[in-house]
Short mmCIF file of C-alpha atoms (C1' of nucleotides) in Angstrom, two decimals:
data_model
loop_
_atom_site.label_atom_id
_atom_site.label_comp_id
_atom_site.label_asym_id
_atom_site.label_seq_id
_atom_site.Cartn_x
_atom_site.Cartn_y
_atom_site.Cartn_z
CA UNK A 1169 120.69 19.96 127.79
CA UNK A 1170 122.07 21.82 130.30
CA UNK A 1171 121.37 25.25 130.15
CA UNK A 1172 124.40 27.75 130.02
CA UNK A 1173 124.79 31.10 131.56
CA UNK A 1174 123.87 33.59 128.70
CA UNK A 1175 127.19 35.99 127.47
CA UNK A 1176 125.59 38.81 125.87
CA UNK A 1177 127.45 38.74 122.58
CA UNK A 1178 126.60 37.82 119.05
CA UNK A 1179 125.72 34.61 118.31
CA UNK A 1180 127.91 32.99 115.64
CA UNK A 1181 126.17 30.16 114.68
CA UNK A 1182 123.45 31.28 112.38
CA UNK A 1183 120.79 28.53 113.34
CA UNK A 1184 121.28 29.74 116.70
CA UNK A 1185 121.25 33.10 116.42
CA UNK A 1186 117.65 32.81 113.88
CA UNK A 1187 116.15 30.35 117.19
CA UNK A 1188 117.38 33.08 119.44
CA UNK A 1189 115.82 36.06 117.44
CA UNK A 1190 112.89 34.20 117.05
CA UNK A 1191 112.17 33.39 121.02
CA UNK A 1192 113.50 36.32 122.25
CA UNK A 1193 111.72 38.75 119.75
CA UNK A 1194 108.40 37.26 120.45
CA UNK A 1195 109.35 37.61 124.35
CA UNK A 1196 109.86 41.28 124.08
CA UNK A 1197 106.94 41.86 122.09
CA UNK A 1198 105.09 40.34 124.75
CA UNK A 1199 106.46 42.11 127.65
CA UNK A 1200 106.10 45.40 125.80
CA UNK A 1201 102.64 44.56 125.05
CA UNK A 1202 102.08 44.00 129.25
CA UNK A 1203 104.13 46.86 130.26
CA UNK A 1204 102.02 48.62 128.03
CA UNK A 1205 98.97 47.26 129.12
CA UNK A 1206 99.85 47.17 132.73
CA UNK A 1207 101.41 50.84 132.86
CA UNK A 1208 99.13 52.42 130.38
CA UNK A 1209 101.39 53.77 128.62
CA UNK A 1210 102.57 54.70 124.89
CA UNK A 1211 105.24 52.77 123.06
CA UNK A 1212 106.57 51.88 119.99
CA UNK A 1213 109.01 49.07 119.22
CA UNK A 1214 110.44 48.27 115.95
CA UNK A 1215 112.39 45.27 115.34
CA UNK A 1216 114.87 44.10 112.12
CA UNK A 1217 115.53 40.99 110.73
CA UNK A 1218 118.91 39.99 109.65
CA UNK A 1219 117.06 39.39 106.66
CA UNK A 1220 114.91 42.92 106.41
CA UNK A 1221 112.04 41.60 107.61
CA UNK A 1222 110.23 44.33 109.83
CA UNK A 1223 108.36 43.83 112.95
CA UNK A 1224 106.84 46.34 115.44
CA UNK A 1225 104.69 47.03 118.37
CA UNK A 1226 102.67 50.10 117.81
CA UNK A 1227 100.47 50.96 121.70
CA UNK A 1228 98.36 53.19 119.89
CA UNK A 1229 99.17 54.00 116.38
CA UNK A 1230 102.96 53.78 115.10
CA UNK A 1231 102.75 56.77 113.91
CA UNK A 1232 101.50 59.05 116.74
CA UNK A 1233 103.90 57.44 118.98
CA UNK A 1234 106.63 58.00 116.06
CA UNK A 1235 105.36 61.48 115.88
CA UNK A 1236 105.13 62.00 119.84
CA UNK A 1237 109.03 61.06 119.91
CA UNK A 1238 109.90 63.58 116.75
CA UNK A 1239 108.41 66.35 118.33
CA UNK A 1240 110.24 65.47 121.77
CA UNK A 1241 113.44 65.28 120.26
CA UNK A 1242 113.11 68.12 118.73
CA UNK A 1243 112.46 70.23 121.88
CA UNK A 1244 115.17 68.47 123.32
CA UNK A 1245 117.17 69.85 120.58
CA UNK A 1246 117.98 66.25 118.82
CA UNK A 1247 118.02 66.97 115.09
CA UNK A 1248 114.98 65.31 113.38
CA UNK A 1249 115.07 61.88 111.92
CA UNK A 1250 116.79 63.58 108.80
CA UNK A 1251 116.06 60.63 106.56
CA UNK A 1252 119.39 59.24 104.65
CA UNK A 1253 118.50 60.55 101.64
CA UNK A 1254 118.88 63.52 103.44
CA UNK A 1255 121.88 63.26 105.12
CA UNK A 1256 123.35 62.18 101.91
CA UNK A 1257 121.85 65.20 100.16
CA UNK A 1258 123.67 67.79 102.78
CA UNK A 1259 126.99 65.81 102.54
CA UNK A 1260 126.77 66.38 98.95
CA UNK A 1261 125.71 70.45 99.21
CA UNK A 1262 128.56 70.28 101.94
CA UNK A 1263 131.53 68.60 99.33
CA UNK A 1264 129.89 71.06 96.60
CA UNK A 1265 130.06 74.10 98.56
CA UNK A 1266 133.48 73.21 100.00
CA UNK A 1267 134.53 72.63 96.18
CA UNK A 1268 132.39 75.51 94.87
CA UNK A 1269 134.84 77.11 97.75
CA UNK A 1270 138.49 75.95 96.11
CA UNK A 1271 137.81 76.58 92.61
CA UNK A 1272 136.41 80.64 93.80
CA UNK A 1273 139.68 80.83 95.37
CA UNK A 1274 141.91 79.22 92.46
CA UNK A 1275 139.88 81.58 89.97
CA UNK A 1276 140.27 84.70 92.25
CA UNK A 1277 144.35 83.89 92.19
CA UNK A 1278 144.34 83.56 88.73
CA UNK A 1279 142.60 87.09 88.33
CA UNK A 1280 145.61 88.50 90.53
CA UNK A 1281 143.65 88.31 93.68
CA UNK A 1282 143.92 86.82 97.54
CA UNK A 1283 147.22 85.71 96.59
CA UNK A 1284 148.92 86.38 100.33
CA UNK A 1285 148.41 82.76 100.89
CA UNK A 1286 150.95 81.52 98.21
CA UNK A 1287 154.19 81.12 98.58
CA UNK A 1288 156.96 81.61 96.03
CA UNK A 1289 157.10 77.80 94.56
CA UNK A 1290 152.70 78.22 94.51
CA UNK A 1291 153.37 81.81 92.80
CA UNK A 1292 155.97 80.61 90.21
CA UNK A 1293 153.40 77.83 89.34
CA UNK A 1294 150.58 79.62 89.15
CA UNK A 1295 152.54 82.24 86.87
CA UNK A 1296 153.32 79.20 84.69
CA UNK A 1297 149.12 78.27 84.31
CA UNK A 1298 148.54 81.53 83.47
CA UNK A 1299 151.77 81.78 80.94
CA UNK A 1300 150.28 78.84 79.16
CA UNK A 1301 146.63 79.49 79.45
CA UNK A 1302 147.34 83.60 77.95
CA UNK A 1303 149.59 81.75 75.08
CA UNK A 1304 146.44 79.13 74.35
CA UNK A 1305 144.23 82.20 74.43
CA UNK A 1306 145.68 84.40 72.67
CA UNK A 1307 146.90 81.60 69.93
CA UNK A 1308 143.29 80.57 70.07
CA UNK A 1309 141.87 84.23 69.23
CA UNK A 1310 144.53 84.90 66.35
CA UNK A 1311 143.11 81.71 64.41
CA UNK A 1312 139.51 83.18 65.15
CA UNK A 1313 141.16 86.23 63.61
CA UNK A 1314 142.50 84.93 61.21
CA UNK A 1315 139.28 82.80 59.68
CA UNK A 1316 136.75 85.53 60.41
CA UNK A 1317 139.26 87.45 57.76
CA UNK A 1318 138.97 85.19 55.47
CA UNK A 1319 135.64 84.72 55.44
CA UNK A 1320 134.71 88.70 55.75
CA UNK A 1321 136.95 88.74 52.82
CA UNK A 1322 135.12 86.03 50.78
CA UNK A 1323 131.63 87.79 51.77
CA UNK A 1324 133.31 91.36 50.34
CA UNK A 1325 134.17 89.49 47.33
CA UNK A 1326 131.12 87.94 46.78
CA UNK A 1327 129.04 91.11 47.35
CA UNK A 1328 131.17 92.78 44.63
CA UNK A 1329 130.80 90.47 42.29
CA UNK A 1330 127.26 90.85 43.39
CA UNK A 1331 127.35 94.48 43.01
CA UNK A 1332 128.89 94.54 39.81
CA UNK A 1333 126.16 92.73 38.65
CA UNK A 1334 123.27 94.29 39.56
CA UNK A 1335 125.23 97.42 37.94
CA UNK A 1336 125.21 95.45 34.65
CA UNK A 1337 121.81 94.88 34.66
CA UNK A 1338 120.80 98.00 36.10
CA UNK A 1339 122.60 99.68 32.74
CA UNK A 1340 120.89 96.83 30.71
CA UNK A 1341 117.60 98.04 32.06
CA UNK A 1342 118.04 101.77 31.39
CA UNK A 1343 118.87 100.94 28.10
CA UNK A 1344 115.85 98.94 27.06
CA UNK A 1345 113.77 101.59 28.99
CA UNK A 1346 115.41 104.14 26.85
CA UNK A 1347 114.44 102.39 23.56
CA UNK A 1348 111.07 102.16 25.02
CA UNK A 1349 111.47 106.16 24.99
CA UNK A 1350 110.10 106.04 29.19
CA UNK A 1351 112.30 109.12 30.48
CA UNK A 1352 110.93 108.90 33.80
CA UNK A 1353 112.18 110.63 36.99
CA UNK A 1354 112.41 107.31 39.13
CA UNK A 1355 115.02 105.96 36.63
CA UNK A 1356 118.16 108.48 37.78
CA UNK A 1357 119.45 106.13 40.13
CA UNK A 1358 121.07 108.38 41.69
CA UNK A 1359 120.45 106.18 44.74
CA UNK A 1360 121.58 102.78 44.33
CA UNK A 1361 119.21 101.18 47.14
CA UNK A 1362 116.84 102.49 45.67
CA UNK A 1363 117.00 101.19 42.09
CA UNK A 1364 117.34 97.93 43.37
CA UNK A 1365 114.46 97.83 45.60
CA UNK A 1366 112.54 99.12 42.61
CA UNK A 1367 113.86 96.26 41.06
CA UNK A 1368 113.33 93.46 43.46
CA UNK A 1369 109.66 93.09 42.54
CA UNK A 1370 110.85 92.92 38.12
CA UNK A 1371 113.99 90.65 38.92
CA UNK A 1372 112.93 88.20 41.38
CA UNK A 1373 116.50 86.34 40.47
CA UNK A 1374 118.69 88.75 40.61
CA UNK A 1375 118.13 89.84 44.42
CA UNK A 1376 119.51 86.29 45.63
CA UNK A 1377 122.28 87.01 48.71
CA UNK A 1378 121.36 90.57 49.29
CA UNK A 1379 120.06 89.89 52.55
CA UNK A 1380 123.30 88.46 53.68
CA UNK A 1381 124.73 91.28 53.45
CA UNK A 1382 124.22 92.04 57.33
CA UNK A 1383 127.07 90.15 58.53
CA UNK A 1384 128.69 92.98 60.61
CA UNK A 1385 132.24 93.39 60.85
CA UNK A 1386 132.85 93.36 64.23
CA UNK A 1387 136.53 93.45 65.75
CA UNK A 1388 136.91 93.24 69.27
CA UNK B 640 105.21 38.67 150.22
CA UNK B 641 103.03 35.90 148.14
CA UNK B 642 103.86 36.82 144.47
CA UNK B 643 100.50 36.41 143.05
CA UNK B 644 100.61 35.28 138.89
CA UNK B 645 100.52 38.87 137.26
CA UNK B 646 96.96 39.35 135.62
CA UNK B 647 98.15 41.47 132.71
CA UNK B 648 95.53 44.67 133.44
CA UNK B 649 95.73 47.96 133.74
CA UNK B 650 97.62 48.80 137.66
CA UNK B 651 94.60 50.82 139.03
CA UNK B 652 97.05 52.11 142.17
CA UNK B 653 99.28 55.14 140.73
CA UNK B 654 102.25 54.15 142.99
CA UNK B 655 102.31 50.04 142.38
CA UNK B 656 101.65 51.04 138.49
CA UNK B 657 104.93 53.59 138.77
CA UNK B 658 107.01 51.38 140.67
CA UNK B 659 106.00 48.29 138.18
CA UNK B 660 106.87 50.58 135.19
CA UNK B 661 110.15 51.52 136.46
CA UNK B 662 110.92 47.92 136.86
CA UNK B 663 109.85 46.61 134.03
CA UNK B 664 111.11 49.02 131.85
CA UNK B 665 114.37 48.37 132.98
CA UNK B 666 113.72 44.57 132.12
CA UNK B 667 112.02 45.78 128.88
CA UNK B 668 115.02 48.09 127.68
CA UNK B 669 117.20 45.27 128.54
CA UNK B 670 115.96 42.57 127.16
CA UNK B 671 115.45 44.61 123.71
CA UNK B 672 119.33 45.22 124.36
CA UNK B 673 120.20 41.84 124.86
CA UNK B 674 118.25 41.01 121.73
CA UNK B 675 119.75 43.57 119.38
CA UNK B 676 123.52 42.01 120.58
CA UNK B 677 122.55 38.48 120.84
CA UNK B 678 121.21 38.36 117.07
CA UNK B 679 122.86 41.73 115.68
CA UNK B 680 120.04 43.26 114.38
CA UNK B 681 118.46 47.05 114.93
CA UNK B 682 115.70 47.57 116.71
CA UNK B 683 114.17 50.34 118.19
CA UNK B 684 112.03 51.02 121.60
CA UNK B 685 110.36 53.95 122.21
CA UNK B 686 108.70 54.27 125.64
CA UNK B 687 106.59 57.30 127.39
CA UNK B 688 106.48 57.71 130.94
CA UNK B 689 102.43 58.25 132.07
CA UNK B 690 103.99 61.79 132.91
CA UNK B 691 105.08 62.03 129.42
CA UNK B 692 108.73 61.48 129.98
CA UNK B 693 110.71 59.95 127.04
CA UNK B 694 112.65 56.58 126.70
CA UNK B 695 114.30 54.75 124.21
CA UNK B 696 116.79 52.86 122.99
CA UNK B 697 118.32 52.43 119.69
CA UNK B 698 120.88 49.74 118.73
CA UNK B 699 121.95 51.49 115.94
CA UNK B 700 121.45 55.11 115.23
CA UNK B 701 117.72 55.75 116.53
CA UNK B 702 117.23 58.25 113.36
CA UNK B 703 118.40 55.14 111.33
CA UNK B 704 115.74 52.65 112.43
CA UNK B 705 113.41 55.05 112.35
CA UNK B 706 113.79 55.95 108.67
CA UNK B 707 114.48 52.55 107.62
CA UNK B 708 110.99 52.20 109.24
CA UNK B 709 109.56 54.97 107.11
CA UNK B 710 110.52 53.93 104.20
CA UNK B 711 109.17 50.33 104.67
CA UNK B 712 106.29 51.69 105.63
CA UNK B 713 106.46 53.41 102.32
CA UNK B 714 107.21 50.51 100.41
CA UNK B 715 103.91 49.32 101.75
CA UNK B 716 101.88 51.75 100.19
CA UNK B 717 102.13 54.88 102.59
CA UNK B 718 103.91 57.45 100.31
CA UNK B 719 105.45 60.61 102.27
CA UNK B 720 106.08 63.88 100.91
CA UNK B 721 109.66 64.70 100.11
CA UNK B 722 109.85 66.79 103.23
CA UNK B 723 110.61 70.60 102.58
CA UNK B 724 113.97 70.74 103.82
CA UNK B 725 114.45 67.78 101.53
CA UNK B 726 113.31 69.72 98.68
CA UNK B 727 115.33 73.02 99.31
CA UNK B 728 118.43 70.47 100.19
CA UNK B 729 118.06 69.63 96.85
CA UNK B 730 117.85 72.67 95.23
CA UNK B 731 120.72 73.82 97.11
CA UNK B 732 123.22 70.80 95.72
CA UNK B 733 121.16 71.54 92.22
CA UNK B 734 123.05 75.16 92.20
CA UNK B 735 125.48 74.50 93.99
CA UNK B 736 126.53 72.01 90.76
CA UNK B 737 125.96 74.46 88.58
CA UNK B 738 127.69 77.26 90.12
CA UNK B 739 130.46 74.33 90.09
CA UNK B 740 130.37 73.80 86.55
CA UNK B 741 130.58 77.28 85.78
CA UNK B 742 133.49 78.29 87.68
CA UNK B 743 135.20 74.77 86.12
CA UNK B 744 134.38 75.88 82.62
CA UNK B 745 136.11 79.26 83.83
CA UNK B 746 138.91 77.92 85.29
CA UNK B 747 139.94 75.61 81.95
CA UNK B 748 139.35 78.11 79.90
CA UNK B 749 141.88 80.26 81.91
CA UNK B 750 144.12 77.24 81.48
CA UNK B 751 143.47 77.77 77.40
CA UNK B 752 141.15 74.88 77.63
CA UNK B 753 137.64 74.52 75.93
CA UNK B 754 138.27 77.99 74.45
CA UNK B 755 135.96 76.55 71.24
CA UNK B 756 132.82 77.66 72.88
CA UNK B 757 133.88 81.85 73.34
CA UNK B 758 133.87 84.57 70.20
CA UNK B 759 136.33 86.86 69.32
CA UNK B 760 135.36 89.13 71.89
CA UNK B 761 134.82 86.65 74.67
CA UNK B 762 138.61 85.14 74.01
CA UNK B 763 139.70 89.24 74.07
CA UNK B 764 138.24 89.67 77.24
CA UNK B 765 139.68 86.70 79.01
CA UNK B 766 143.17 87.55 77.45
CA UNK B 767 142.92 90.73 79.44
CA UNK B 768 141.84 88.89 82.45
CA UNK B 769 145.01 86.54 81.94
CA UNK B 770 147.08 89.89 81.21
CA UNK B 771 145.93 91.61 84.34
CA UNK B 772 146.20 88.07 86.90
CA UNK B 773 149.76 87.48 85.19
CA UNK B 774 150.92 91.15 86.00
CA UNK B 775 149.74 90.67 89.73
CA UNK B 776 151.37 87.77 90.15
CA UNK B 777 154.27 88.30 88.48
CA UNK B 778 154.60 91.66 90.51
CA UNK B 779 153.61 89.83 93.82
CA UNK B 780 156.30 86.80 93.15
CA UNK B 781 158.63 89.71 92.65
CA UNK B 782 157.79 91.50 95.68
CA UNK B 783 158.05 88.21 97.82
CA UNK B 784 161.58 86.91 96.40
CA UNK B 785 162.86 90.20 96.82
CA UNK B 786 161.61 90.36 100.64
CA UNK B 787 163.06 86.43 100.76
CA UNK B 788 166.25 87.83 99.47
CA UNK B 789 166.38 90.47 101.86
CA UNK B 790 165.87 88.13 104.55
CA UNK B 791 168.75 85.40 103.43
CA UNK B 792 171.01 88.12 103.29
CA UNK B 793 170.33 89.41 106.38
CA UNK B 794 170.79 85.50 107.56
CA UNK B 795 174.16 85.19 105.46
CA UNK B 796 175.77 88.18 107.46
CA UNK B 797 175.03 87.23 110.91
CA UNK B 798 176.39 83.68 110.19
CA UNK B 799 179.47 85.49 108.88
CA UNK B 800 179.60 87.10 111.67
CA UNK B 801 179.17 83.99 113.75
CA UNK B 802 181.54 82.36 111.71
CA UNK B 803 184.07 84.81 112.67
CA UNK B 804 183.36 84.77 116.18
CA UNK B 805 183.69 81.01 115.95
CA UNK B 806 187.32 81.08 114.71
CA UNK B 807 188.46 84.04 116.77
CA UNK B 808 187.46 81.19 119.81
CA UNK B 809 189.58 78.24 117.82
CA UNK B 810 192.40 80.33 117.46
CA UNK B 811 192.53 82.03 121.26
CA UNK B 812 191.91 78.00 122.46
CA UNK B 813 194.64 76.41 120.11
CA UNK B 814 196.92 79.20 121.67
CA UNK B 815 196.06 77.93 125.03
CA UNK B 816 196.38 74.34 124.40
CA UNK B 817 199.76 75.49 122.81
CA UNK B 818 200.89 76.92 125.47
CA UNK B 819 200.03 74.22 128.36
CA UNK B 820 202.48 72.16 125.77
CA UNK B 821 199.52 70.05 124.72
CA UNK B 822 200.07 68.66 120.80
CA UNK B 823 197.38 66.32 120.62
CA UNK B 824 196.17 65.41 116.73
CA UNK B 825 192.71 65.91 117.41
CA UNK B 826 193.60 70.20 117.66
CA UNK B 827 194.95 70.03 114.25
CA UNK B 828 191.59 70.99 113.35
CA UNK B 829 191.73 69.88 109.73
CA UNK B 830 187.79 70.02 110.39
CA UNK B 831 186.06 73.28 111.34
CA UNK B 832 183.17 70.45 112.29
CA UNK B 833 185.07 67.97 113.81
CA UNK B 834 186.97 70.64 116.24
CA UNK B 835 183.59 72.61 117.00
CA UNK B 836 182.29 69.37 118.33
CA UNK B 837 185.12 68.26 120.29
CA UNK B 838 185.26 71.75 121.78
CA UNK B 839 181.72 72.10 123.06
CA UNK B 840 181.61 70.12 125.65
CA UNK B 841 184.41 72.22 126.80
CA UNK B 842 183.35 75.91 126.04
CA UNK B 843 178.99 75.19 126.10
CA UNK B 844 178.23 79.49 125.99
CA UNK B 845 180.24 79.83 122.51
CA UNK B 846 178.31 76.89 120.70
CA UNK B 847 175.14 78.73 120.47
CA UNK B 848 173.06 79.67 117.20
CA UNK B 849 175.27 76.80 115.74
CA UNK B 850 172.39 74.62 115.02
CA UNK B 851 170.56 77.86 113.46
CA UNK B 852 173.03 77.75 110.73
CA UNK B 853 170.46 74.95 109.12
CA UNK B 854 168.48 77.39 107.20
CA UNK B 855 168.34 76.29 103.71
CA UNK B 856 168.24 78.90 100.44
CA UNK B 857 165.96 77.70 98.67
CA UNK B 858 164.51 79.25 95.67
CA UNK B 859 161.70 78.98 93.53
"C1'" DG C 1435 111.93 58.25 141.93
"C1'" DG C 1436 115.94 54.40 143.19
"C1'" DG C 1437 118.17 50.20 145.66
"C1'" DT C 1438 117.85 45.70 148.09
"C1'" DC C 1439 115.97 41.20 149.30
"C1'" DT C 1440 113.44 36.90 148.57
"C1'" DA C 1441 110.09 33.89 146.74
"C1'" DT C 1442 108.22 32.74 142.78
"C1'" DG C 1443 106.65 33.38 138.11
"C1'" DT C 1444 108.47 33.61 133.49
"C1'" DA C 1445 111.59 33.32 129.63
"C1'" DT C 1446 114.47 30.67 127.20
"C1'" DA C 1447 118.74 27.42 125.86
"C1'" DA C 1448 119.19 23.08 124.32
"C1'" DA C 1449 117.39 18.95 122.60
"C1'" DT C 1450 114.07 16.88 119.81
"C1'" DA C 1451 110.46 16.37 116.49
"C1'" DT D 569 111.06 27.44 110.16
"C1'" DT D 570 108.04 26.43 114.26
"C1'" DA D 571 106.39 23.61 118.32
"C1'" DT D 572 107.26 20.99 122.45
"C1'" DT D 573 109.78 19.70 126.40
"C1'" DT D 574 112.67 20.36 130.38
"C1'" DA D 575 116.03 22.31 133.27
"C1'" DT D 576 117.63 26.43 134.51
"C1'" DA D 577 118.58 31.42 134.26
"C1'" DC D 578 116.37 35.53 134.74
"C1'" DA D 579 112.74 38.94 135.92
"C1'" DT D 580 110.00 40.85 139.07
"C1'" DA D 581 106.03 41.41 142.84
"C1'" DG D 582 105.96 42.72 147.22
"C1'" DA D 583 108.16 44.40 151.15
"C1'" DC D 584 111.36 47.49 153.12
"C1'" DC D 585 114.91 51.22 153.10
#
DNA sequence: GGGTCTATGTATAAATA
DNA sequence: TTATTTATACATAGACC
């Protein structure tokens, strides 16, 4: 019953500590209401629960006096309420950059440049990366080599056997035309494309895997 | 000097009005203190002076509060734009990663990693990249150990030297102690380390640079 | 503006419901 | 949680510096 001196320190008991918020929170709303009301002036007070729960104490509207405040700290020179999402936003554009930052300089030493700030040991290992990464490359572009070979070779194959073919019935066709006693001009072939695109429209069958003929055979 | 019961009104006198504002925003700010320790929760007050000086007081960071109002308030219904330096925060970090990724997908495939996604001609070109980097660092590694060896010579001789100076003194002192008739078994000097340090607390000028003899050789 | 003093009004800790 | 009670700590009006 007897009432103790107040230390200004958290309260540990939680009962306690809820009573306490409880008085006390509706005792400074009320004196900020009358110094408000008494002064004539504009306020804002915003309070937390432990458990979230918001309370505040707008004079006029909340959000002038919020805005009032911004606008002051900002001629102060205060940064702006940057929001958290915010501040989480610029750490992570500051780790980026600052990462964006080590892997520049790692890839401009591996190109043979700004290497004055390695020392022998740093040298020696980055010779080794690059030993490794030129033997992966150049392993790498030998089997690319090797299978686009193959496979050019393949396609030449094919388009022989291809060739040879439309030769066969190119000979069959003269013949028959022949028998047919047609001696026209248009039947020379003495160009090959030619022939066959006369053909295309007469041997609808025959013209299969011409047009992948345009693989080209590019070596770097 | 009769305190009268406070009729909570506007202060019509200017000076009572400032006076009762200073004191009761002292009592205010406290109290909202006291309450933010007490029950360890944030708050914040916000107060302007009639002459549109600022006060306030945050428990925690003011910003915080502030946004963690905001975003209630938000909750509630009250949706606020983004903010433009929100938006071109974002779009920063948003190229920022992708720079990142880039230079990443650069960097392994210098290491011969994830080589599956470049041609022929792409693997060429970074095998000349490789070529080029390798030749300046090889050439730079060169240049440094061959600077380094410069250096440890240069190191080797004057310690020679020193050496020799060192056992020119051991030799003129041994004759001395020899001749005051002095056989003692610590000037055997079966040590070069042992004698040195039992000498220089007799001859201090000749035991300099000894402790500059701990320069190690290492290479790469 | 700020500091001090004093009388007195007010807030609130603790107990209780 | 909130309301009431009571004793007491604290705030502050008014006066003066």
């Amino acid at each position: 019953m007897v009432r103790q001196k107040t230390q200004i320190r958290k309260i540990e008991n939680l009962a306690a500590r809820q009573v306490t918020f409880s008085k006390r929170r509706r005792g400074l709303f009320k004196k900020a209401q009358e110094l408000s009301t008494l002064c004539d002036i504009d306020m804002a007070l915003i309070v937390f629960s432990a458990t979230g729960k918001l309370f505040h104490y707008p004079s006029s509207s909340m959000n002038q006096v919020l805005e009032r405040h911004r606008l002051q700290s900002e001629n102060v020179g205060e940064l702006q309420q940057p929001s958290r999402e915010m501040q989480i936003e610029c750490r992570k554009s500051a780790m980026l950059s600052k990462e964006l930052a080590e892997k520049a300089l790692e890839l401009r030493q591996m190109k043979g440049q700004d290497l004055q700030g390695l020392d022998i040991k740093g040298l020696d290992k980055l010779e080794a990366i690059l030993d490794s990464g030129l033997v992966e490359v150049v392993k790498t572009k030998g089997e690319r080599m090797l299978k686009e070979i193959s496979t050019l070779k393949k396609k030449e194959a094919q388009l022989l056997e291809e060739n040879a073919h439309l030769k066969q019935q190119l000979a069959m066709m003269d013949t028959s035309i022949g028998q047919m006693g047609i001696h026209d001009q248009c039947c020379d072939h003495h160009s090959l494309e030619l022939t066959i695109s006369s053909l295309s429209s007469r041997v609808p069958p025959q013209n299969y895997h011409i047009s992948s003929s345009d693989t080209c055979l590019k070596l770097g």
